Amino acid sequence: MVSEIQNSKHYQCPVEATLEVIGGKWKPIILWQLRTEKLRFSGLQQSMQGISPKMLTKQLRELEEDGLILRQVYPEIPPKVEYSLTDFGKTMLPVLDALCKWGNEYLGRECALGKK
Amino acid sequence: MVSEIQNSKHYQCPVEATLEVIGGKWKPIILWQLRTEKLRFSGLQQSMQGISPKMLTKQLRELEEDGLILRQVYPEIPPKVEYSLTDFGKTMLPVLDALCKWGNEYLGRECALGKK
DNA sequence: CTGTATCCGTTGAGATACTG
DNA sequence: CAGTATCTCAACGGATACAG
């Protein structure tokens, strides 16, 4: 998918490419939740009030294809799957941080990633 | 609109609020184009290959409502309208820059806002 | 020149029920 | 538990024609 973006599209500005990867309603939140800890499917679902399993699956698959998150399947009964950020995924934490900080000024609230 | 966002929604993370303002297919590009110069409606349309007037109008109105851009109407015939970033709008240039830089690494290309 | 109005297809996204 | 499958509605977004 990364290669598809590189090959098939041309952008006015790389911002577009970035937003194609981390944009949308749910992806930023998923990445946000994973910034500090591994989470299971059900854990993510609880963290994100209101997302349907269909949507969550879709977003997770796309993030996985783009190499931002890792999906670890434990072959147990009942099944267990853990999601975490890859090293590549971690490279965009500063970007999320920037978005977060601007949102704070905009909303006048505090940000969990906080001071650094 | 800003107040609507502040009042009616609650976010898991301020990132959501930020993306609600600068997200989408066209807004980042509009802001990008306006980062260095005032532009007229037709100028923006040319800069952004393929956008329909309807879409451009809609995005511009929303950015204006959110206080990011200024719309200056010159009461002439033929009409002339110039769009520019407000001071508030300029506060998100660093954010766009962060998105841009990550896109560059991701795409391996250069960014127009450049080194700083 | 700067938009509106209309039509239309595609994608996003929620609700719900169900499966291995 | 971790998803799929299906249905549904709304929002996004393109094309085009037209108006002040």
PDB file of C-alpha atoms (C1' of nucleotides) in Angstrom:
ATOM      1  CA  MET A   1       0.000   0.000   0.000  1.00  0.00           C
ATOM      2  CA  VAL A   2       2.852   2.301   0.781  1.00  0.00           C
ATOM      3  CA  SER A   3       4.285   1.483  -2.600  1.00  0.00           C
ATOM      4  CA  GLU A   4       0.938   2.039  -4.245  1.00  0.00           C
ATOM      5  CA  ILE A   5       0.856   5.501  -2.833  1.00  0.00           C
ATOM      6  CA  GLN A   6       4.388   6.161  -3.930  1.00  0.00           C
ATOM      7  CA  ASN A   7       3.809   4.893  -7.416  1.00  0.00           C
ATOM      8  CA  SER A   8       0.314   5.725  -8.442  1.00  0.00           C
ATOM      9  CA  LYS A   9      -0.402   9.120  -6.928  1.00  0.00           C
ATOM     10  CA  HIS A  10       1.140  12.468  -7.125  1.00  0.00           C
ATOM     11  CA  TYR A  11       0.573  15.031  -4.442  1.00  0.00           C
ATOM     12  CA  GLN A  12       0.641  18.776  -4.321  1.00  0.00           C
ATOM     13  CA  CYS A  13       2.341  18.329  -0.984  1.00  0.00           C
ATOM     14  CA  PRO A  14       3.497  15.390   1.127  1.00  0.00           C
ATOM     15  CA  VAL A  15       0.939  16.420   3.720  1.00  0.00           C
ATOM     16  CA  GLU A  16      -1.636  14.663   1.605  1.00  0.00           C
ATOM     17  CA  ALA A  17       0.256  11.406   1.748  1.00  0.00           C
ATOM     18  CA  THR A  18       0.615  11.640   5.499  1.00  0.00           C
ATOM     19  CA  LEU A  19      -3.067  12.290   5.988  1.00  0.00           C
ATOM     20  CA  GLU A  20      -3.887   9.387   3.758  1.00  0.00           C
ATOM     21  CA  VAL A  21      -2.120   7.166   6.265  1.00  0.00           C
ATOM     22  CA  ILE A  22      -3.077   8.673   9.607  1.00  0.00           C
ATOM     23  CA  GLY A  23      -6.190  10.606   8.604  1.00  0.00           C
ATOM     24  CA  GLY A  24      -9.789   9.669   9.046  1.00  0.00           C
ATOM     25  CA  LYS A  25     -11.974   9.435  12.063  1.00  0.00           C
ATOM     26  CA  TRP A  26     -10.471   6.449  13.804  1.00  0.00           C
ATOM     27  CA  LYS A  27      -6.845   5.962  12.845  1.00  0.00           C
ATOM     28  CA  PRO A  28      -5.430   8.795  14.912  1.00  0.00           C
ATOM     29  CA  ILE A  29      -7.223   7.462  17.973  1.00  0.00           C
ATOM     30  CA  ILE A  30      -5.987   3.933  17.382  1.00  0.00           C
ATOM     31  CA  LEU A  31      -2.427   5.159  17.071  1.00  0.00           C
ATOM     32  CA  TRP A  32      -2.967   7.319  20.093  1.00  0.00           C
ATOM     33  CA  GLN A  33      -4.158   4.386  22.193  1.00  0.00           C
ATOM     34  CA  LEU A  34      -1.232   2.265  21.054  1.00  0.00           C
ATOM     35  CA  ARG A  35       1.380   4.905  21.747  1.00  0.00           C
ATOM     36  CA  THR A  36       1.966   3.614  25.264  1.00  0.00           C
ATOM     37  CA  GLU A  37       0.843   0.008  25.275  1.00  0.00           C
ATOM     38  CA  LYS A  38      -0.066  -3.077  23.342  1.00  0.00           C
ATOM     39  CA  LEU A  39      -3.787  -3.583  23.148  1.00  0.00           C
ATOM     40  CA  ARG A  40      -6.068  -6.425  22.197  1.00  0.00           C
ATOM     41  CA  PHE A  41      -8.980  -6.087  19.817  1.00  0.00           C
ATOM     42  CA  SER A  42     -11.469  -5.868  22.645  1.00  0.00           C
ATOM     43  CA  GLY A  43      -9.274  -3.439  24.517  1.00  0.00           C
ATOM     44  CA  LEU A  44      -9.181  -1.100  21.570  1.00  0.00           C
ATOM     45  CA  GLN A  45     -12.905  -1.425  21.118  1.00  0.00           C
ATOM     46  CA  GLN A  46     -13.501  -0.393  24.714  1.00  0.00           C
ATOM     47  CA  SER A  47     -11.055   2.490  24.485  1.00  0.00           C
ATOM     48  CA  MET A  48     -12.898   3.844  21.508  1.00  0.00           C
ATOM     49  CA  GLN A  49     -16.484   4.213  22.510  1.00  0.00           C
ATOM     50  CA  GLY A  50     -18.824   3.450  19.676  1.00  0.00           C
ATOM     51  CA  ILE A  51     -16.675   1.919  16.984  1.00  0.00           C
ATOM     52  CA  SER A  52     -18.173  -1.118  15.328  1.00  0.00           C
ATOM     53  CA  PRO A  53     -16.051  -4.250  14.974  1.00  0.00           C
ATOM     54  CA  LYS A  54     -16.255  -3.926  11.214  1.00  0.00           C
ATOM     55  CA  MET A  55     -14.753  -0.453  11.250  1.00  0.00           C
ATOM     56  CA  LEU A  56     -12.118  -1.344  13.793  1.00  0.00           C
ATOM     57  CA  THR A  57     -11.017  -4.305  11.738  1.00  0.00           C
ATOM     58  CA  LYS A  58     -10.829  -2.237   8.598  1.00  0.00           C
ATOM     59  CA  GLN A  59      -8.770   0.526  10.152  1.00  0.00           C
ATOM     60  CA  LEU A  60      -6.433  -1.937  11.816  1.00  0.00           C
ATOM     61  CA  ARG A  61      -5.862  -3.791   8.559  1.00  0.00           C
ATOM     62  CA  GLU A  62      -5.003  -0.590   6.740  1.00  0.00           C
ATOM     63  CA  LEU A  63      -2.614   0.541   9.420  1.00  0.00           C
ATOM     64  CA  GLU A  64      -1.023  -2.865   9.296  1.00  0.00           C
ATOM     65  CA  GLU A  65      -0.644  -2.748   5.522  1.00  0.00           C
ATOM     66  CA  ASP A  66       1.001   0.627   5.820  1.00  0.00           C
ATOM     67  CA  GLY A  67       3.439  -0.838   8.289  1.00  0.00           C
ATOM     68  CA  LEU A  68       2.476   1.333  11.226  1.00  0.00           C
ATOM     69  CA  ILE A  69       1.186  -1.361  13.508  1.00  0.00           C
ATOM     70  CA  LEU A  70       1.996  -4.974  14.244  1.00  0.00           C
ATOM     71  CA  ARG A  71      -0.632  -7.657  14.607  1.00  0.00           C
ATOM     72  CA  GLN A  72       0.403 -10.549  16.805  1.00  0.00           C
ATOM     73  CA  VAL A  73      -1.838 -13.578  16.820  1.00  0.00           C
ATOM     74  CA  TYR A  74      -1.597 -16.062  19.665  1.00  0.00           C
ATOM     75  CA  PRO A  75      -2.943 -19.424  18.505  1.00  0.00           C
ATOM     76  CA  GLU A  76      -5.009 -20.117  21.586  1.00  0.00           C
ATOM     77  CA  ILE A  77      -8.569 -20.848  22.454  1.00  0.00           C
ATOM     78  CA  PRO A  78     -10.090 -18.384  22.977  1.00  0.00           C
ATOM     79  CA  PRO A  79      -8.124 -16.405  20.381  1.00  0.00           C
ATOM     80  CA  LYS A  80      -5.882 -13.574  21.436  1.00  0.00           C
ATOM     81  CA  VAL A  81      -4.551 -10.843  19.192  1.00  0.00           C
ATOM     82  CA  GLU A  82      -2.349  -7.985  20.266  1.00  0.00           C
ATOM     83  CA  TYR A  83      -1.773  -4.793  18.365  1.00  0.00           C
ATOM     84  CA  SER A  84       1.243  -2.558  18.837  1.00  0.00           C
ATOM     85  CA  LEU A  85       3.154   0.173  17.059  1.00  0.00           C
ATOM     86  CA  THR A  86       6.033  -0.854  14.832  1.00  0.00           C
ATOM     87  CA  ASP A  87       9.252   1.155  14.863  1.00  0.00           C
ATOM     88  CA  PHE A  88       7.984   2.834  11.743  1.00  0.00           C
ATOM     89  CA  GLY A  89       4.723   3.567  13.465  1.00  0.00           C
ATOM     90  CA  LYS A  90       6.615   5.191  16.297  1.00  0.00           C
ATOM     91  CA  THR A  91       8.203   7.639  13.855  1.00  0.00           C
ATOM     92  CA  MET A  92       4.915   9.368  13.602  1.00  0.00           C
ATOM     93  CA  LEU A  93       4.401   9.975  17.247  1.00  0.00           C
ATOM     94  CA  PRO A  94       6.014  13.416  16.937  1.00  0.00           C
ATOM     95  CA  VAL A  95       3.518  14.195  14.193  1.00  0.00           C
ATOM     96  CA  LEU A  96       0.608  13.124  16.365  1.00  0.00           C
ATOM     97  CA  ASP A  97       2.133  15.191  19.105  1.00  0.00           C
ATOM     98  CA  ALA A  98       2.154  18.270  16.899  1.00  0.00           C
ATOM     99  CA  LEU A  99      -1.470  17.701  15.934  1.00  0.00           C
ATOM    100  CA  CYS A 100      -2.305  17.173  19.571  1.00  0.00           C
ATOM    101  CA  LYS A 101      -0.613  20.334  20.726  1.00  0.00           C
ATOM    102  CA  TRP A 102      -2.364  22.469  18.163  1.00  0.00           C
ATOM    103  CA  GLY A 103      -5.640  20.847  19.169  1.00  0.00           C
ATOM    104  CA  ASN A 104      -4.925  21.801  22.755  1.00  0.00           C
ATOM    105  CA  GLU A 105      -4.476  25.452  21.959  1.00  0.00           C
ATOM    106  CA  TYR A 106      -7.513  25.280  19.747  1.00  0.00           C
ATOM    107  CA  LEU A 107      -9.632  23.629  22.396  1.00  0.00           C
ATOM    108  CA  GLY A 108      -7.837  24.998  25.429  1.00  0.00           C
ATOM    109  CA  ARG A 109      -7.440  21.584  26.997  1.00  0.00           C
ATOM    110  CA  GLU A 110      -4.568  19.446  28.114  1.00  0.00           C
ATOM    111  CA  CYS A 111      -2.883  16.763  26.120  1.00  0.00           C
ATOM    112  CA  ALA A 112      -2.038  13.357  27.478  1.00  0.00           C
ATOM    113  CA  LEU A 113       1.280  12.999  25.670  1.00  0.00           C
ATOM    114  CA  GLY A 114       2.080  16.166  27.510  1.00  0.00           C
ATOM    115  CA  LYS A 115       5.164  18.240  27.927  1.00  0.00           C
ATOM    116  CA  LYS A 116       8.379  17.168  26.408  1.00  0.00           C
TER     117      LYS A 116
ATOM    118  CA  MET B   1     -18.196  26.198  14.096  1.00  0.00           C
ATOM    119  CA  VAL B   2     -15.238  26.305  16.392  1.00  0.00           C
ATOM    120  CA  SER B   3     -17.628  26.757  19.256  1.00  0.00           C
ATOM    121  CA  GLU B   4     -19.748  23.912  18.010  1.00  0.00           C
ATOM    122  CA  ILE B   5     -16.751  21.677  18.126  1.00  0.00           C
ATOM    123  CA  GLN B   6     -15.826  22.887  21.549  1.00  0.00           C
ATOM    124  CA  ASN B   7     -19.304  22.516  22.928  1.00  0.00           C
ATOM    125  CA  SER B   8     -20.930  19.568  21.291  1.00  0.00           C
ATOM    126  CA  LYS B   9     -18.161  17.037  20.861  1.00  0.00           C
ATOM    127  CA  HIS B  10     -15.798  15.285  23.115  1.00  0.00           C
ATOM    128  CA  TYR B  11     -12.640  13.778  21.830  1.00  0.00           C
ATOM    129  CA  GLN B  12     -10.447  10.923  22.899  1.00  0.00           C
ATOM    130  CA  CYS B  13      -7.578  13.175  21.937  1.00  0.00           C
ATOM    131  CA  PRO B  14      -7.166  16.700  20.617  1.00  0.00           C
ATOM    132  CA  VAL B  15      -5.737  15.213  17.436  1.00  0.00           C
ATOM    133  CA  GLU B  16      -9.288  14.539  16.369  1.00  0.00           C
ATOM    134  CA  ALA B  17     -10.235  18.171  16.717  1.00  0.00           C
ATOM    135  CA  THR B  18      -7.240  19.262  14.703  1.00  0.00           C
ATOM    136  CA  LEU B  19      -7.967  16.834  11.916  1.00  0.00           C
ATOM    137  CA  GLU B  20     -11.540  17.977  11.844  1.00  0.00           C
ATOM    138  CA  VAL B  21     -10.258  21.424  10.942  1.00  0.00           C
ATOM    139  CA  ILE B  22      -7.376  20.677   8.601  1.00  0.00           C
ATOM    140  CA  GLY B  23      -8.285  17.163   7.513  1.00  0.00           C
ATOM    141  CA  GLY B  24      -9.949  16.002   4.359  1.00  0.00           C
ATOM    142  CA  LYS B  25      -8.797  15.856   0.810  1.00  0.00           C
ATOM    143  CA  TRP B  26      -8.508  19.539   0.010  1.00  0.00           C
ATOM    144  CA  LYS B  27      -8.035  21.654   3.114  1.00  0.00           C
ATOM    145  CA  PRO B  28      -4.390  20.865   3.671  1.00  0.00           C
ATOM    146  CA  ILE B  29      -3.642  21.803   0.085  1.00  0.00           C
ATOM    147  CA  ILE B  30      -5.550  25.061   0.338  1.00  0.00           C
ATOM    148  CA  LEU B  31      -3.665  26.011   3.469  1.00  0.00           C
ATOM    149  CA  TRP B  32      -0.479  24.925   1.792  1.00  0.00           C
ATOM    150  CA  GLN B  33      -1.088  27.146  -1.191  1.00  0.00           C
ATOM    151  CA  LEU B  34      -1.940  30.082   1.024  1.00  0.00           C
ATOM    152  CA  ARG B  35       1.082  29.699   3.256  1.00  0.00           C
ATOM    153  CA  THR B  36       3.158  32.071   1.123  1.00  0.00           C
ATOM    154  CA  GLU B  37       0.671  34.248  -0.732  1.00  0.00           C
ATOM    155  CA  LYS B  38      -2.825  35.570  -1.072  1.00  0.00           C
ATOM    156  CA  LEU B  39      -4.730  33.823  -3.808  1.00  0.00           C
ATOM    157  CA  ARG B  40      -7.924  34.456  -5.678  1.00  0.00           C
ATOM    158  CA  PHE B  41     -10.621  31.881  -6.231  1.00  0.00           C
ATOM    159  CA  SER B  42      -9.435  31.159  -9.756  1.00  0.00           C
ATOM    160  CA  GLY B  43      -5.827  31.065  -8.613  1.00  0.00           C
ATOM    161  CA  LEU B  44      -6.622  28.422  -6.044  1.00  0.00           C
ATOM    162  CA  GLN B  45      -8.604  26.461  -8.555  1.00  0.00           C
ATOM    163  CA  GLN B  46      -5.667  26.399 -10.919  1.00  0.00           C
ATOM    164  CA  SER B  47      -3.202  25.475  -8.184  1.00  0.00           C
ATOM    165  CA  MET B  48      -5.345  22.507  -7.269  1.00  0.00           C
ATOM    166  CA  GLN B  49      -5.825  20.520 -10.367  1.00  0.00           C
ATOM    167  CA  GLY B  50      -9.215  18.912 -10.514  1.00  0.00           C
ATOM    168  CA  ILE B  51     -11.161  20.536  -7.730  1.00  0.00           C
ATOM    169  CA  SER B  52     -14.678  21.551  -8.686  1.00  0.00           C
ATOM    170  CA  PRO B  53     -15.897  25.038  -7.829  1.00  0.00           C
ATOM    171  CA  LYS B  54     -18.493  23.579  -5.518  1.00  0.00           C
ATOM    172  CA  MET B  55     -15.926  21.748  -3.464  1.00  0.00           C
ATOM    173  CA  LEU B  56     -13.540  24.660  -3.400  1.00  0.00           C
ATOM    174  CA  THR B  57     -16.263  26.968  -2.176  1.00  0.00           C
ATOM    175  CA  LYS B  58     -17.315  24.561   0.521  1.00  0.00           C
ATOM    176  CA  GLN B  59     -13.823  24.041   1.847  1.00  0.00           C
ATOM    177  CA  LEU B  60     -13.083  27.752   1.794  1.00  0.00           C
ATOM    178  CA  ARG B  61     -16.258  28.533   3.709  1.00  0.00           C
ATOM    179  CA  GLU B  62     -15.438  25.994   6.372  1.00  0.00           C
ATOM    180  CA  LEU B  63     -11.898  27.232   6.769  1.00  0.00           C
ATOM    181  CA  GLU B  64     -13.259  30.739   7.034  1.00  0.00           C
ATOM    182  CA  GLU B  65     -15.797  29.737   9.690  1.00  0.00           C
ATOM    183  CA  ASP B  66     -13.026  28.120  11.663  1.00  0.00           C
ATOM    184  CA  GLY B  67     -11.073  31.341  11.491  1.00  0.00           C
ATOM    185  CA  LEU B  68      -8.118  29.984   9.579  1.00  0.00           C
ATOM    186  CA  ILE B  69      -8.481  32.035   6.441  1.00  0.00           C
ATOM    187  CA  LEU B  70      -9.654  35.502   5.528  1.00  0.00           C
ATOM    188  CA  ARG B  71     -11.963  36.226   2.609  1.00  0.00           C
ATOM    189  CA  GLN B  72     -11.589  39.697   1.164  1.00  0.00           C
ATOM    190  CA  VAL B  73     -14.187  40.776  -1.355  1.00  0.00           C
ATOM    191  CA  TYR B  74     -13.451  43.669  -3.681  1.00  0.00           C
ATOM    192  CA  PRO B  75     -16.720  45.150  -4.915  1.00  0.00           C
ATOM    193  CA  GLU B  76     -15.692  45.423  -8.532  1.00  0.00           C
ATOM    194  CA  ILE B  77     -16.919  44.253 -11.850  1.00  0.00           C
ATOM    195  CA  PRO B  78     -15.747  41.642 -12.573  1.00  0.00           C
ATOM    196  CA  PRO B  79     -15.721  40.470  -8.965  1.00  0.00           C
ATOM    197  CA  LYS B  80     -12.461  39.877  -7.169  1.00  0.00           C
ATOM    198  CA  VAL B  81     -12.001  37.840  -4.005  1.00  0.00           C
ATOM    199  CA  GLU B  82      -8.738  37.182  -2.248  1.00  0.00           C
ATOM    200  CA  TYR B  83      -8.070  34.465   0.287  1.00  0.00           C
ATOM    201  CA  SER B  84      -5.270  34.562   2.812  1.00  0.00           C
ATOM    202  CA  LEU B  85      -4.249  32.979   6.096  1.00  0.00           C
ATOM    203  CA  THR B  86      -5.291  34.713   9.277  1.00  0.00           C
ATOM    204  CA  ASP B  87      -2.852  34.947  12.162  1.00  0.00           C
ATOM    205  CA  PHE B  88      -4.672  32.036  13.682  1.00  0.00           C
ATOM    206  CA  GLY B  89      -4.328  30.161  10.432  1.00  0.00           C
ATOM    207  CA  LYS B  90      -0.598  30.755  10.514  1.00  0.00           C
ATOM    208  CA  THR B  91      -0.379  29.040  13.884  1.00  0.00           C
ATOM    209  CA  MET B  92      -0.921  25.791  12.151  1.00  0.00           C
ATOM    210  CA  LEU B  93       1.863  26.095   9.687  1.00  0.00           C
ATOM    211  CA  PRO B  94       4.213  24.230  12.048  1.00  0.00           C
ATOM    212  CA  VAL B  95       1.659  21.448  12.179  1.00  0.00           C
ATOM    213  CA  LEU B  96       1.479  21.271   8.405  1.00  0.00           C
ATOM    214  CA  ASP B  97       5.246  21.313   8.405  1.00  0.00           C
ATOM    215  CA  ALA B  98       5.362  18.301  10.712  1.00  0.00           C
ATOM    216  CA  LEU B  99       2.903  16.440   8.496  1.00  0.00           C
ATOM    217  CA  CYS B 100       4.913  17.435   5.482  1.00  0.00           C
ATOM    218  CA  LYS B 101       8.218  16.272   6.920  1.00  0.00           C
ATOM    219  CA  TRP B 102       6.864  12.896   7.836  1.00  0.00           C
ATOM    220  CA  GLY B 103       5.396  12.601   4.355  1.00  0.00           C
ATOM    221  CA  ASN B 104       8.806  13.341   2.949  1.00  0.00           C
ATOM    222  CA  GLU B 105      10.463  10.551   4.827  1.00  0.00           C
ATOM    223  CA  TYR B 106       7.581   8.325   3.942  1.00  0.00           C
ATOM    224  CA  LEU B 107       7.758   9.219   0.269  1.00  0.00           C
ATOM    225  CA  GLY B 108      11.428  10.048   0.114  1.00  0.00           C
ATOM    226  CA  ARG B 109      10.826  13.380  -1.561  1.00  0.00           C
ATOM    227  CA  GLU B 110      11.564  16.968  -0.816  1.00  0.00           C
ATOM    228  CA  CYS B 111       9.283  19.393   0.909  1.00  0.00           C
ATOM    229  CA  ALA B 112       8.671  22.920  -0.297  1.00  0.00           C
ATOM    230  CA  LEU B 113       8.491  24.507   3.128  1.00  0.00           C
ATOM    231  CA  GLY B 114      11.930  23.097   3.470  1.00  0.00           C
ATOM    232  CA  LYS B 115      14.586  23.089   6.144  1.00  0.00           C
ATOM    233  CA  LYS B 116      14.191  25.052   9.274  1.00  0.00           C
TER     234      LYS B 116
ATOM    235  C1'  DC C   1     -14.776  36.254 -12.184  1.00  0.00           C
ATOM    236  C1'  DT C   2     -16.888  34.002  -8.422  1.00  0.00           C
ATOM    237  C1'  DG C   3     -19.522  31.410  -7.302  1.00  0.00           C
ATOM    238  C1'  DT C   4     -24.804  28.169  -7.097  1.00  0.00           C
ATOM    239  C1'  DA C   5     -27.662  24.408  -8.427  1.00  0.00           C
ATOM    240  C1'  DT C   6     -28.326  19.860  -9.780  1.00  0.00           C
ATOM    241  C1'  DC C   7     -27.346  15.208 -10.581  1.00  0.00           C
ATOM    242  C1'  DC C   8     -24.930  11.257  -9.510  1.00  0.00           C
ATOM    243  C1'  DG C   9     -21.632   7.654  -8.161  1.00  0.00           C
ATOM    244  C1'  DT C  10     -18.323   6.265  -4.407  1.00  0.00           C
ATOM    245  C1'  DT C  11     -16.874   5.860   0.069  1.00  0.00           C
ATOM    246  C1'  DG C  12     -17.491   6.262   5.136  1.00  0.00           C
ATOM    247  C1'  DA C  13     -19.612   4.559   8.865  1.00  0.00           C
ATOM    248  C1'  DG C  14     -23.299   2.773  12.209  1.00  0.00           C
ATOM    249  C1'  DA C  15     -26.334  -1.325  13.701  1.00  0.00           C
ATOM    250  C1'  DT C  16     -26.919  -5.826  14.078  1.00  0.00           C
ATOM    251  C1'  DA C  17     -26.534 -10.682  13.651  1.00  0.00           C
ATOM    252  C1'  DC C  18     -23.608 -14.351  13.110  1.00  0.00           C
ATOM    253  C1'  DT C  19     -19.067 -17.646  12.835  1.00  0.00           C
ATOM    254  C1'  DG C  20     -14.583 -20.288  14.015  1.00  0.00           C
TER     255       DG C  20
ATOM    256  C1'  DC D   1     -12.384 -13.511  21.669  1.00  0.00           C
ATOM    257  C1'  DA D   2     -11.819 -11.721  17.345  1.00  0.00           C
ATOM    258  C1'  DG D   3     -13.585 -10.994  13.887  1.00  0.00           C
ATOM    259  C1'  DT D   4     -17.347 -11.450   9.036  1.00  0.00           C
ATOM    260  C1'  DA D   5     -21.519 -10.573   6.631  1.00  0.00           C
ATOM    261  C1'  DT D   6     -25.277  -7.778   5.522  1.00  0.00           C
ATOM    262  C1'  DC D   7     -28.023  -3.930   5.440  1.00  0.00           C
ATOM    263  C1'  DT D   8     -28.656   0.810   5.596  1.00  0.00           C
ATOM    264  C1'  DC D   9     -28.070   5.816   5.486  1.00  0.00           C
ATOM    265  C1'  DA D  10     -25.236   9.937   5.099  1.00  0.00           C
ATOM    266  C1'  DA D  11     -21.328  12.436   3.703  1.00  0.00           C
ATOM    267  C1'  DC D  12     -17.743  13.144   0.286  1.00  0.00           C
ATOM    268  C1'  DG D  13     -16.697  14.439  -3.937  1.00  0.00           C
ATOM    269  C1'  DG D  14     -16.802  14.832  -9.309  1.00  0.00           C
ATOM    270  C1'  DA D  15     -19.156  16.821 -13.666  1.00  0.00           C
ATOM    271  C1'  DT D  16     -21.678  20.031 -15.599  1.00  0.00           C
ATOM    272  C1'  DA D  17     -24.650  23.824 -16.384  1.00  0.00           C
ATOM    273  C1'  DC D  18     -25.957  28.133 -15.064  1.00  0.00           C
ATOM    274  C1'  DA D  19     -26.294  32.976 -12.538  1.00  0.00           C
ATOM    275  C1'  DG D  20     -24.991  37.853 -10.783  1.00  0.00           C
TER     276       DG D  20
END
